[in-house]
Coordinates of C-alpha atoms and ligand atoms in Angstrom, one line a residue:
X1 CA 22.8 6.4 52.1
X2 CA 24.0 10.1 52.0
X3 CA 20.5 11.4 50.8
X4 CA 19.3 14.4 53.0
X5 CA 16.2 14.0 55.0
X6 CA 13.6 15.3 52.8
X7 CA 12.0 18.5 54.4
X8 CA 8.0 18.1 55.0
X9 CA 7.7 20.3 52.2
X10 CA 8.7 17.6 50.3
X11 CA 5.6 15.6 49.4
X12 CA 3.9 13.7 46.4
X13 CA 1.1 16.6 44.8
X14 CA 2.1 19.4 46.6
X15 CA 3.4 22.2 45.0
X16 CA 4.5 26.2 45.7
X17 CA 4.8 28.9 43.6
X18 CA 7.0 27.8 41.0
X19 CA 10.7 28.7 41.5
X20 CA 13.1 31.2 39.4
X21 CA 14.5 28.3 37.1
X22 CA 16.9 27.8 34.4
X23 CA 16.4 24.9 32.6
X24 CA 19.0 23.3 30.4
X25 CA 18.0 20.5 27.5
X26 CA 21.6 19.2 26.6
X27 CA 20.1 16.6 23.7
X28 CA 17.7 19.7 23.2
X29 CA 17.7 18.8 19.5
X30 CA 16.3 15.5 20.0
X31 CA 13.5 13.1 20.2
X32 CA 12.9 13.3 23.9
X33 CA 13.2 17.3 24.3
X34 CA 11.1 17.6 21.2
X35 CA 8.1 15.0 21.6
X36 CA 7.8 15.3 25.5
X37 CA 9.9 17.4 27.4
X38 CA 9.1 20.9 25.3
X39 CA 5.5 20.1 25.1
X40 CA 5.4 19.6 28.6
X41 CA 6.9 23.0 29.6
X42 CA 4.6 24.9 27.3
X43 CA 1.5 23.1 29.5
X44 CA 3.1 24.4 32.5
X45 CA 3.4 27.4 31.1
X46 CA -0.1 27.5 30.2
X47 CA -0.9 26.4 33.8
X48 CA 1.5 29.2 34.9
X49 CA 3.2 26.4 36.3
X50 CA 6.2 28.0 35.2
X51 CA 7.6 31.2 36.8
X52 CA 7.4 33.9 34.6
X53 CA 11.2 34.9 34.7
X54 CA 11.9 31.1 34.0
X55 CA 14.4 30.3 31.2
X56 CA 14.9 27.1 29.1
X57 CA 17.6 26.6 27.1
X58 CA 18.3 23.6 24.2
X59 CA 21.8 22.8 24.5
X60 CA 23.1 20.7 21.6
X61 CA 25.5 20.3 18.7
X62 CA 24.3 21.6 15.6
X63 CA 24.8 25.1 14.8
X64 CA 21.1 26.0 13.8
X65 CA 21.1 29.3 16.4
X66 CA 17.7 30.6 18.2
X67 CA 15.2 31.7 15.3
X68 CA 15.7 27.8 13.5
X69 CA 15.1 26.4 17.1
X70 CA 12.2 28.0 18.2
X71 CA 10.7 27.0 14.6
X72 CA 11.7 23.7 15.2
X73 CA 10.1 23.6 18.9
X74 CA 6.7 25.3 17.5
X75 CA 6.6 22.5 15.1
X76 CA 7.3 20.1 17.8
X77 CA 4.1 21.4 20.2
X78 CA 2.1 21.9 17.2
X79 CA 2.4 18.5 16.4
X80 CA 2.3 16.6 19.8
X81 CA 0.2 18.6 21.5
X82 CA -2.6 18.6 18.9
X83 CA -6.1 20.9 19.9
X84 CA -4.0 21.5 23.5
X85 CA -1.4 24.0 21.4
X86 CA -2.5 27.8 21.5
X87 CA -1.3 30.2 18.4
X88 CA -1.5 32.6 20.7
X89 CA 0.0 31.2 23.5
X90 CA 3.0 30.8 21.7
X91 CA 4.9 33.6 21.1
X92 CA 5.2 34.3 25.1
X93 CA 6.0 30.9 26.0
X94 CA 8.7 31.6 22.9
X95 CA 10.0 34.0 24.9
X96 CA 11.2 32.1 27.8
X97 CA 13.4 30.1 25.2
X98 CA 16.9 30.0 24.0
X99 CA 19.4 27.7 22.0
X100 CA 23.1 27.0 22.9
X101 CA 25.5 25.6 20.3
X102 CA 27.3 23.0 22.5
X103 CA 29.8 19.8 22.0
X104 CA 29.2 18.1 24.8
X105 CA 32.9 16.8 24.6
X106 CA 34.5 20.2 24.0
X107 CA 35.6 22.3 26.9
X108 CA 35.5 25.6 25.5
X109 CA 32.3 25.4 23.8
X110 CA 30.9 25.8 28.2
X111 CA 31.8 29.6 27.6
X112 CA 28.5 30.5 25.8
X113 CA 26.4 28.0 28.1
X114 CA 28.3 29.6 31.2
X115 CA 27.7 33.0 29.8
X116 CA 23.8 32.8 29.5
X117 CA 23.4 31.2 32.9
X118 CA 25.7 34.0 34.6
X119 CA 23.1 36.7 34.4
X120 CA 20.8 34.7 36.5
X121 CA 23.9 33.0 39.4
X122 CA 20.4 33.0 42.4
X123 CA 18.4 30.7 40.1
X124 CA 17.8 27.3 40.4
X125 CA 19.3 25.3 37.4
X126 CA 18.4 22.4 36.3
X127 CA 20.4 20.4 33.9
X128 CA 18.4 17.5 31.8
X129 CA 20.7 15.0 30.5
X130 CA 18.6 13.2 27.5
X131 CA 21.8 12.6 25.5
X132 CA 23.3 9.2 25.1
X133 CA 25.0 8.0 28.5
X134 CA 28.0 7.8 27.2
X135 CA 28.3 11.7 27.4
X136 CA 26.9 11.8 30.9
X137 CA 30.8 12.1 32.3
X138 CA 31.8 14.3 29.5
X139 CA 29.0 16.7 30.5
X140 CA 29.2 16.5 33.7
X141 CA 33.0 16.7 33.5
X142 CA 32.7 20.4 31.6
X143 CA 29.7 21.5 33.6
X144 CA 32.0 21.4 37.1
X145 CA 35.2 23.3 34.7
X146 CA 33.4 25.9 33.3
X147 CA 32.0 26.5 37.2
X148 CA 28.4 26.5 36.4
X149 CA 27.2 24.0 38.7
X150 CA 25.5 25.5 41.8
X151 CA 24.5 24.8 45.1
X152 CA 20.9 25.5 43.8
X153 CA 21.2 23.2 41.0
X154 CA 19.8 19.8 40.2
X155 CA 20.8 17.3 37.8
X156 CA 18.3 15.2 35.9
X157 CA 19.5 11.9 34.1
X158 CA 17.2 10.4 31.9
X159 CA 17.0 6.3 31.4
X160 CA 19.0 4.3 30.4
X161 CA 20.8 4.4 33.3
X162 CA 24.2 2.1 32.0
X163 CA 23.6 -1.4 30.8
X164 CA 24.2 -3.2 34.1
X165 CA 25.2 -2.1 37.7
X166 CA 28.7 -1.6 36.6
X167 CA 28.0 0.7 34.0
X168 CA 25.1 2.2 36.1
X169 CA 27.9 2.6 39.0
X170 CA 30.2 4.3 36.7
X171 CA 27.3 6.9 35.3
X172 CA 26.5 7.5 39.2
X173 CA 30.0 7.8 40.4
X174 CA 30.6 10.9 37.6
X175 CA 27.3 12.6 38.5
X176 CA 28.1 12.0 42.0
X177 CA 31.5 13.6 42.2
X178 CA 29.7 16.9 40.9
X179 CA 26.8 16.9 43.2
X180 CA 24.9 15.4 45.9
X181 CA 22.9 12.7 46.0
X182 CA 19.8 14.7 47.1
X183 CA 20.7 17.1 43.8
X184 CA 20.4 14.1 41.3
X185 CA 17.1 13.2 39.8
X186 CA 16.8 10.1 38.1
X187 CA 14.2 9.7 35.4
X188 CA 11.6 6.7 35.2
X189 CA 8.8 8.2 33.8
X190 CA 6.3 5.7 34.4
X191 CA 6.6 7.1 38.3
X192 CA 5.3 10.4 36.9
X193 CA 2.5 8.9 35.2
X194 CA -1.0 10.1 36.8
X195 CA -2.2 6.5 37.2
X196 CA 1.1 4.9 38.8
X197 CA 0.6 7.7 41.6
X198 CA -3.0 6.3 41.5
X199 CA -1.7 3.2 43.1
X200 CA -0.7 5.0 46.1
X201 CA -3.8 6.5 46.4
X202 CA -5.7 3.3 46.3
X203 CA -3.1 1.2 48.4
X204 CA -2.8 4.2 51.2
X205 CA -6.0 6.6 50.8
X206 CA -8.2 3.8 51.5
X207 CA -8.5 1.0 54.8
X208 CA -10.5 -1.5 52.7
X209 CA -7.3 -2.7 50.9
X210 CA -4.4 -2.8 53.2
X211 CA -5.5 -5.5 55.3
X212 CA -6.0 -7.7 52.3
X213 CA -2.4 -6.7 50.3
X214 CA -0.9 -9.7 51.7
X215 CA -0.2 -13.5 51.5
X216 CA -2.8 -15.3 53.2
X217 CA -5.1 -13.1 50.9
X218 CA -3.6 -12.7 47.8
X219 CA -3.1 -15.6 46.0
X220 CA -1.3 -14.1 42.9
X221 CA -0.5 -10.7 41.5
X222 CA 0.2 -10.0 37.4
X223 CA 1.8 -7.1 36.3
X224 CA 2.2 -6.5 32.1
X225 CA 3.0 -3.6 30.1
X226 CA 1.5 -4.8 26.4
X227 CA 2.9 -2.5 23.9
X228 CA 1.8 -2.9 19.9
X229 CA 4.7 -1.0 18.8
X230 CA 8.1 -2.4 17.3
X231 CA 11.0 -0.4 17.7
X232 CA 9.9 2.9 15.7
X233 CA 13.3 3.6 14.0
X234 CA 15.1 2.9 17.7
X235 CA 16.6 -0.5 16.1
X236 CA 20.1 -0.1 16.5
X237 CA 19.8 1.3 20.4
X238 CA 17.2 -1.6 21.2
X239 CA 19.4 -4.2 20.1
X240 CA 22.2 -3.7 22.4
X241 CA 18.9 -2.7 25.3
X242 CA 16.4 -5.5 24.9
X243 CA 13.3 -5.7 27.1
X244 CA 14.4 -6.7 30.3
X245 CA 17.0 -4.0 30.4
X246 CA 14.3 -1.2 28.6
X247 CA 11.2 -2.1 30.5
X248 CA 11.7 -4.6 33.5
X249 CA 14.9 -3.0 35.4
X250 CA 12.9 0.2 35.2
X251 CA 9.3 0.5 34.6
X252 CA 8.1 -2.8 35.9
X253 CA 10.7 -2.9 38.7
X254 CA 8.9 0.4 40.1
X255 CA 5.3 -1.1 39.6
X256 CA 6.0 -4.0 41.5
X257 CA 8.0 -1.9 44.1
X258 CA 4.8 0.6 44.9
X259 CA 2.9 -2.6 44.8
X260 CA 4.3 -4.3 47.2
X261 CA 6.2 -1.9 49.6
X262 CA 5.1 -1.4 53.1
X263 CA 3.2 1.7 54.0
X264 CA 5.3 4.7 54.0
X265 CA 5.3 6.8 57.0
X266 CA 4.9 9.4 55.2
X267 CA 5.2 10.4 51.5
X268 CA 8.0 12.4 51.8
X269 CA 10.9 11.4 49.2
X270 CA 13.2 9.2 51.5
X271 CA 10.4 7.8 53.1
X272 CA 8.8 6.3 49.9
X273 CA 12.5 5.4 48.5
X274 CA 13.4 3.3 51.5
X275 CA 10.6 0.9 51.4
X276 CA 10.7 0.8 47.6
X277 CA 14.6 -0.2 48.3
X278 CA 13.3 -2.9 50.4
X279 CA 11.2 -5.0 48.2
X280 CA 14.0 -4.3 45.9
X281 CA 16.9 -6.0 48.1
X282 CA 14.1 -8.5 48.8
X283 CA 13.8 -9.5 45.5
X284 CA 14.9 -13.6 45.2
X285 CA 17.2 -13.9 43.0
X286 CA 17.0 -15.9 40.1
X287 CA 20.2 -17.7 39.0
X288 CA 22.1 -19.9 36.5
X289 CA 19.8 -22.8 37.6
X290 CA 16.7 -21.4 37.4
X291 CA 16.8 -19.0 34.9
X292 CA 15.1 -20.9 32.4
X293 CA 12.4 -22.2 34.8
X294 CA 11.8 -18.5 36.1
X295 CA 11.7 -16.5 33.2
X296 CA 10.8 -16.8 29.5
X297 CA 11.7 -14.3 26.4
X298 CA 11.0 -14.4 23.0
X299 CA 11.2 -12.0 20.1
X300 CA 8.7 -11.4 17.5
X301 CA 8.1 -12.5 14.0
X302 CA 6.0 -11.1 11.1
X303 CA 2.3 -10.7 11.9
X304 CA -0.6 -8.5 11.9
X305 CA -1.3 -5.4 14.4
X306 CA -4.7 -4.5 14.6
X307 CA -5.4 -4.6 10.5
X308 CA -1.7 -3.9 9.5
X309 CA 0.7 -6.4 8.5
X310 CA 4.0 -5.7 10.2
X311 CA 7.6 -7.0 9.8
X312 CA 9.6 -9.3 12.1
X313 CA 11.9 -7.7 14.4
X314 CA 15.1 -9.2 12.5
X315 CA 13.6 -7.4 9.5
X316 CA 14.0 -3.9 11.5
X317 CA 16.8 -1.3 10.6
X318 CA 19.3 -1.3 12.6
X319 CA 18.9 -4.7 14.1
X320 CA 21.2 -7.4 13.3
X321 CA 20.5 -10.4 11.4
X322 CA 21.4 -12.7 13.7
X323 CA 20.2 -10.6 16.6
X324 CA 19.4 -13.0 19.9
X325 CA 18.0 -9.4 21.4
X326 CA 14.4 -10.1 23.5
X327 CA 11.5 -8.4 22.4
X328 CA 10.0 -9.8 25.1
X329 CA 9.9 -10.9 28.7
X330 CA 8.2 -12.7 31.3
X331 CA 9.2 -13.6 34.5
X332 CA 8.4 -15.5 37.9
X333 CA 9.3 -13.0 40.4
X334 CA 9.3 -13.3 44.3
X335 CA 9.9 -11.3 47.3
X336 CA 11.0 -12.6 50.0
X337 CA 9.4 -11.1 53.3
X338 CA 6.4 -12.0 55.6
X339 CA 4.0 -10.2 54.0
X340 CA 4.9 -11.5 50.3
X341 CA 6.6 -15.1 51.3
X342 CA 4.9 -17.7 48.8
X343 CA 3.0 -15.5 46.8
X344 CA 3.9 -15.4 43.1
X345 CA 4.4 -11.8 40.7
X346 CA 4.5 -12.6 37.3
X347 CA 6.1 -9.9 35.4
X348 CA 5.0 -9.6 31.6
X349 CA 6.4 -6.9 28.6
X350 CA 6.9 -7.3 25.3
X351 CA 6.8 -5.0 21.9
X352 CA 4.1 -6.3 19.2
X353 CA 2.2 -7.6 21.6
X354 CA -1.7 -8.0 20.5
X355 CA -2.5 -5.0 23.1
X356 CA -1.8 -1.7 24.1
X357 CA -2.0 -2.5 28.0
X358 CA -0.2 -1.8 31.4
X359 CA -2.7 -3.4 33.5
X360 CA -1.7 -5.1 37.5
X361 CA -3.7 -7.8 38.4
X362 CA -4.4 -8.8 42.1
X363 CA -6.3 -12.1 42.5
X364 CA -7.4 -13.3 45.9
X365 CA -7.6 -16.4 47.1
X366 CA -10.7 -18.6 47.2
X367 CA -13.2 -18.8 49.6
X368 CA -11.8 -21.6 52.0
X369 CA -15.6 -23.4 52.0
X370 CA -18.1 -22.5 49.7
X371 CA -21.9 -23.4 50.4
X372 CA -23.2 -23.1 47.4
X373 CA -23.6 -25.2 44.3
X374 CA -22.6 -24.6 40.8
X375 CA -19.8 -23.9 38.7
X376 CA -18.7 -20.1 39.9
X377 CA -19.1 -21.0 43.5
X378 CA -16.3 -22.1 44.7
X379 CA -13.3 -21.7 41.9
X380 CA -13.7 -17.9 41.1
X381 CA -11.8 -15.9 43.0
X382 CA -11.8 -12.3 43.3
X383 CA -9.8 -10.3 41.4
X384 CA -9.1 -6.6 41.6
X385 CA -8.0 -5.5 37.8
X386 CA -6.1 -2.3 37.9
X387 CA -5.6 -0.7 34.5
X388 CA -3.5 1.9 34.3
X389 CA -3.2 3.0 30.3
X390 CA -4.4 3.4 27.5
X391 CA -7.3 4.1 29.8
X392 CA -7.2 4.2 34.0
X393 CA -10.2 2.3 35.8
X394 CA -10.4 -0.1 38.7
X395 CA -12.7 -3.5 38.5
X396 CA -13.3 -5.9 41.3
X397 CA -15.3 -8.6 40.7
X398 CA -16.7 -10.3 43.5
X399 CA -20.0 -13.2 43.0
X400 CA -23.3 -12.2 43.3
X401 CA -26.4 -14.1 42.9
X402 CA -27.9 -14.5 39.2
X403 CA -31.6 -13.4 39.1
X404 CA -34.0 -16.5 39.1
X405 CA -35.0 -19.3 41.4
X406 CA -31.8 -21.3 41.8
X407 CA -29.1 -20.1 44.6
X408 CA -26.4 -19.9 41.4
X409 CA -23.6 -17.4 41.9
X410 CA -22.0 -15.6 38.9
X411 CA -18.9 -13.2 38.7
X412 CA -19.9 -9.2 38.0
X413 CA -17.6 -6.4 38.1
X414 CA -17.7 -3.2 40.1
X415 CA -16.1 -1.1 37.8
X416 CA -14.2 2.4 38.1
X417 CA -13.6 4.3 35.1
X418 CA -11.3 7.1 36.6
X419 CA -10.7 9.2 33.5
X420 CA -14.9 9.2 33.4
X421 CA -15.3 10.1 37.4
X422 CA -12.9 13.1 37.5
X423 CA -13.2 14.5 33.7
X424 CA -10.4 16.4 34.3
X425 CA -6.8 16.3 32.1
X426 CA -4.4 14.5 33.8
X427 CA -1.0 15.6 33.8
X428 CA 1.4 14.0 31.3
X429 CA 4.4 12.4 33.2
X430 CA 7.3 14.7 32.0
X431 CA 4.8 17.3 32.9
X432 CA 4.7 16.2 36.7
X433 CA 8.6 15.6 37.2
X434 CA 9.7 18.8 35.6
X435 CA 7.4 20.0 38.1
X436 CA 8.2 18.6 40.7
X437 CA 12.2 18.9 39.8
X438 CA 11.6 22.7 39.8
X439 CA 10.2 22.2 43.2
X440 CA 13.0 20.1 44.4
X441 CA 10.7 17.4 45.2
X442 CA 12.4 13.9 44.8
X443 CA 9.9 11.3 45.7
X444 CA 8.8 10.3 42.7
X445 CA 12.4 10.1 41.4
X446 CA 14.9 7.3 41.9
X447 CA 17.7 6.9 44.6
X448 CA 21.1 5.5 43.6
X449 CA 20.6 2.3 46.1
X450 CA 17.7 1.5 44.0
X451 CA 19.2 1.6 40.6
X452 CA 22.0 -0.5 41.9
X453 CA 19.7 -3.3 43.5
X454 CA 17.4 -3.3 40.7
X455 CA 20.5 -4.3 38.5
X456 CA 21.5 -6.5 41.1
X457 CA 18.5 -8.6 40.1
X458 CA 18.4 -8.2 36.6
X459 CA 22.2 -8.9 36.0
X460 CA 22.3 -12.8 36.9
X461 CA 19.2 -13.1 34.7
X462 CA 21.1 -11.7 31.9
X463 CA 24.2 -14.2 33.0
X464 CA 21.9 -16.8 32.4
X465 CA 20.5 -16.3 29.1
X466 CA 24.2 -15.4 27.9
X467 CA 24.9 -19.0 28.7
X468 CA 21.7 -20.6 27.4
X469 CA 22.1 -21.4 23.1
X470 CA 18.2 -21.5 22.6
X471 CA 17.9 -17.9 22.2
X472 CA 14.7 -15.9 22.5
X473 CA 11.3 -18.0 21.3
X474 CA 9.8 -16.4 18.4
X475 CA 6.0 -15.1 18.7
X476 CA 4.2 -13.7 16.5
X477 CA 3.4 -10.0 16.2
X478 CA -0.3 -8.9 17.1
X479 CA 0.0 -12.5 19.4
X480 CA 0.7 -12.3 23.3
X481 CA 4.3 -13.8 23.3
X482 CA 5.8 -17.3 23.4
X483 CA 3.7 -20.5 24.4
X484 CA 6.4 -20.7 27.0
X485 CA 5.1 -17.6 28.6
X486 CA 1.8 -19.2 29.4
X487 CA 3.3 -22.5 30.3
X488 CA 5.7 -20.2 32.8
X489 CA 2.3 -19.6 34.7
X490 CA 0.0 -22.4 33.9
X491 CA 2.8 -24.3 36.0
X492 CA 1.5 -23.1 39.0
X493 CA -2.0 -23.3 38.1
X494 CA -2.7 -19.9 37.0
X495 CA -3.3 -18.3 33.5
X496 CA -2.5 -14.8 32.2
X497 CA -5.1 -12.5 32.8
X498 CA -6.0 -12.2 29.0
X499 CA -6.7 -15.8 28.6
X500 CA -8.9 -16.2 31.1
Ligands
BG6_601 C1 10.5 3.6 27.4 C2 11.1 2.5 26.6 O1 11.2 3.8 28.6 O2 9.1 3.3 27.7 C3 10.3 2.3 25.3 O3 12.4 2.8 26.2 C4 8.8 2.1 25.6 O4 10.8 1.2 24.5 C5 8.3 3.2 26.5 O5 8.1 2.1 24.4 C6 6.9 2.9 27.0 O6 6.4 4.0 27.7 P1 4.8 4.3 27.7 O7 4.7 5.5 28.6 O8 4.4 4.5 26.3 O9 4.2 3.1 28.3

């Protein structure tokens, strides 16, 4: 791995004055740059999180010029940030912004892009590609010709990253051939979320855990990501996506890999991205023959979401007919190492689910002899619940004695609402890795070798379904997935969190 050692600067939550940037949006018309990526720069602004010479500029086709794209961005923050957007804030954080007519695919068009960016050549620049992959090369193709492309500047691709590790190869060849690995920040926002760095807290801030995050201890772990939204007018990209490739290769992948990593020696960017890599290569995988034991997906039907009737996702625009896309995914995952040998992590996603949920679930094993009577004695096992959105709290339940005469045990939760503890705002992902991409801090960004061996694992799963004429199992909407899925984990003897 050609990364560079990451300097001791280099760590999760810590952050210097923030650097002389120029920030460049190419998709800066879009949905990305307009419901999270400008809102989050005007909260760093409003944090002064943002130097005050700082510039950002939308790069994208249309030929609206500055004044229409500064209305369109105060529109934008208006609308997404809600009470948190200041009138008066405004106009200065305004101030700091520009608009660049640019098509991607034509040379010339780098002139005016090249021209803004000259007057500032010490700067560090930071290019945000949140434009379809397929102009990734193009971009990055003009960016080196029209010589714009620093030592100081960094490169920030966001998801999907291709559609398997050939594609994904192909994206990181082109972006490697203009810089260096250590210059390329790859986006999986869930890494930037407040409550996934939680994890890390709770795994390495504390002693009482560590000893226990192992087989011998842990009997099974769940990790689902529930979402009640369809595909919100993104029909036509999901199809070709589906959930394993939209969620599991990325989001869930990165769960389970600061789950179940070893202990960093430090949390410097290379030290956290090599043991992540680890659990990634260590990964079983699951093949032509047990595809359809390991893994289950379905796709949803009509139903009803909260009070709201909802369509079926074959009804959606831009979906075909016919589609055999999943909605949704479940799988037997294991990792093959001594501290994980034998010890299942059931992986669970889906859109129009019946809740709005990422929630990891660690249950323990039994105690081995149990000398008390009645029914929780010996068959309830703890289990440490960590939620992680829509709200963030951490509940262990252990047995305690029920009041009253009789020695009867009963399970009760110790339960830790974070939001309600610190009362403080967290920051919004986008908000942290702009941050810390300013900063030049990669840890909580992905290294190639981990995009590559996370579609190493997801590619023969794919294979297998390709080969399989069943198709996805339909589930209702507002349910939680195919029967299948439940039978997937009953098989071992376990159920699904939510059903228990
Ligand atoms: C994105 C997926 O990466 O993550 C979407 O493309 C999904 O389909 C979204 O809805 C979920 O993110 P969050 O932060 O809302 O859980």
């Amino acid at each position: 791995m050609s990364a560079d050692r990451p300097s001791a600067g280099q760590r999760i939550g810590t952050r210097a004055a923030p650097p002389s940037v120029d920030l460049v949006l190419f998709g800066g018309t879009g949905d990305l740059t307009m419901r999270k990526l400008l809102p989050a720069l005007y909260r760093r602004f409003g944090d002064a999180q943002l130097a005050a010479d700082a510039r950002i500029v939308g790069v994208a086709r249309s030929d609206i010029g500055r004044e229409a794209y500064l209305a369109r961005a105060e529109a934008a923050c208006r609308q997404y940030l809600g009470t948190a957007f200041d009138a008066a804030t405004w106009p200065a954080f305004a101030a700091r912004l520009d608009y660049v007519r640019v098509n991607a695919t034509v040379a010339s068009d780098y002139a005016a892009l090249a021209a803004v960016l000259r007057a500032r050549p010490d700067a560090v620049r930071l290019f945000f590609l949140s434009t379809a992959p397929d102009l990734f090369a193009a971009i990055c193709r003009e960016l080196a010709a029209a010589g714009i492309v620093t030592a100081n500047s960094r490169i920030m691709l966001e998801k999907p990253l291709g559609e398997d590790a050939a594609s994904a190869a192909r994206i990181n060849d082109t972006v490697g051939a203009l810089v260096s690995e250590r210059q390329i920040y790859r986006i999986d926002h869930y890494l930037g979320k407040e409550t996934v760095q939680n994890l890390l807290a709770l795994r390495f801030g504390n002693t009482l855990f560590e000893p226990l995050w192992r087989r011998g201890q842990v009997q099974h772990v769940q990790i689902t990501v529930g979402e009640q939204l369809g595909v919100e007018g993104r029909g036509e990209f999901y199809d070709r996506t589906g959930a394993l490739r939209d969620m599991v290769q990325n989001h869930l992948l990165q769960l389970l890999c600061i789950l179940a990593m070893e202990p960093p020696a430090s949390s410097a960017a290379d030290a956290v991205r090599d043991e992540k890599l680890k659990v990634l290569r260590a990964l079983r995988p699951i093949g032509d023959s047990e595809a359809l034991l390991k893994t289950v997906r379905g796709q949803y039907r009509s139903g009803v979401i909260g009070a709201a009737k909802v369509e079926g996702y074959l009804d959606e625009g831009g979906v075909a007919a016919d589609s055999s896309t999943e909605t949704f995914v479940a799988i037997k995952a294991e990792i093959d190492t001594w501290r994980w040998a034998g010890v299942p992590f059931y992986l669970r996603t889906g859109k129009r689910l019946q809740e709005h949920v990422a929630e990891i679930v660690i249950t323990f094993h039994e105690v081995p002899h149990s000398i008390f009577d009645g029914p929780f004695s010996a068959q309830t096992p703890n289990r440490l619940v960590i939620r992680l959105q829509p709200e963030e709290h951490i509940i262990l339940r252990i047995l305690a004695k029920s009041p009253g005469e009789a020695m009867r045990l009963r399970p009760v939760d110790l339960a830790l609402d974070l939001g309600e503890s610190f009362k403080a705002r967290p920051l919004e992902a986008y908000e942290r890795l702009l941050g810390d991409a300013m900063q030049g801090n990669l840890t909580l960004f992905m290294r190639r070798d981990e995009v590559d061996a996370a579609w190493q694992w997801i590619d023969p799963i794919r294979a297998a379904w390709s080969s399989d004429d069943d198709g996805p199992r339909p589930y209702a909407a507002g349910s939680w997935g195919p029967a299948t899925a439940n039978a997937l984990i009953a098989r071992d003897g376990f159920a699904w969190h939510d059903e228990q």
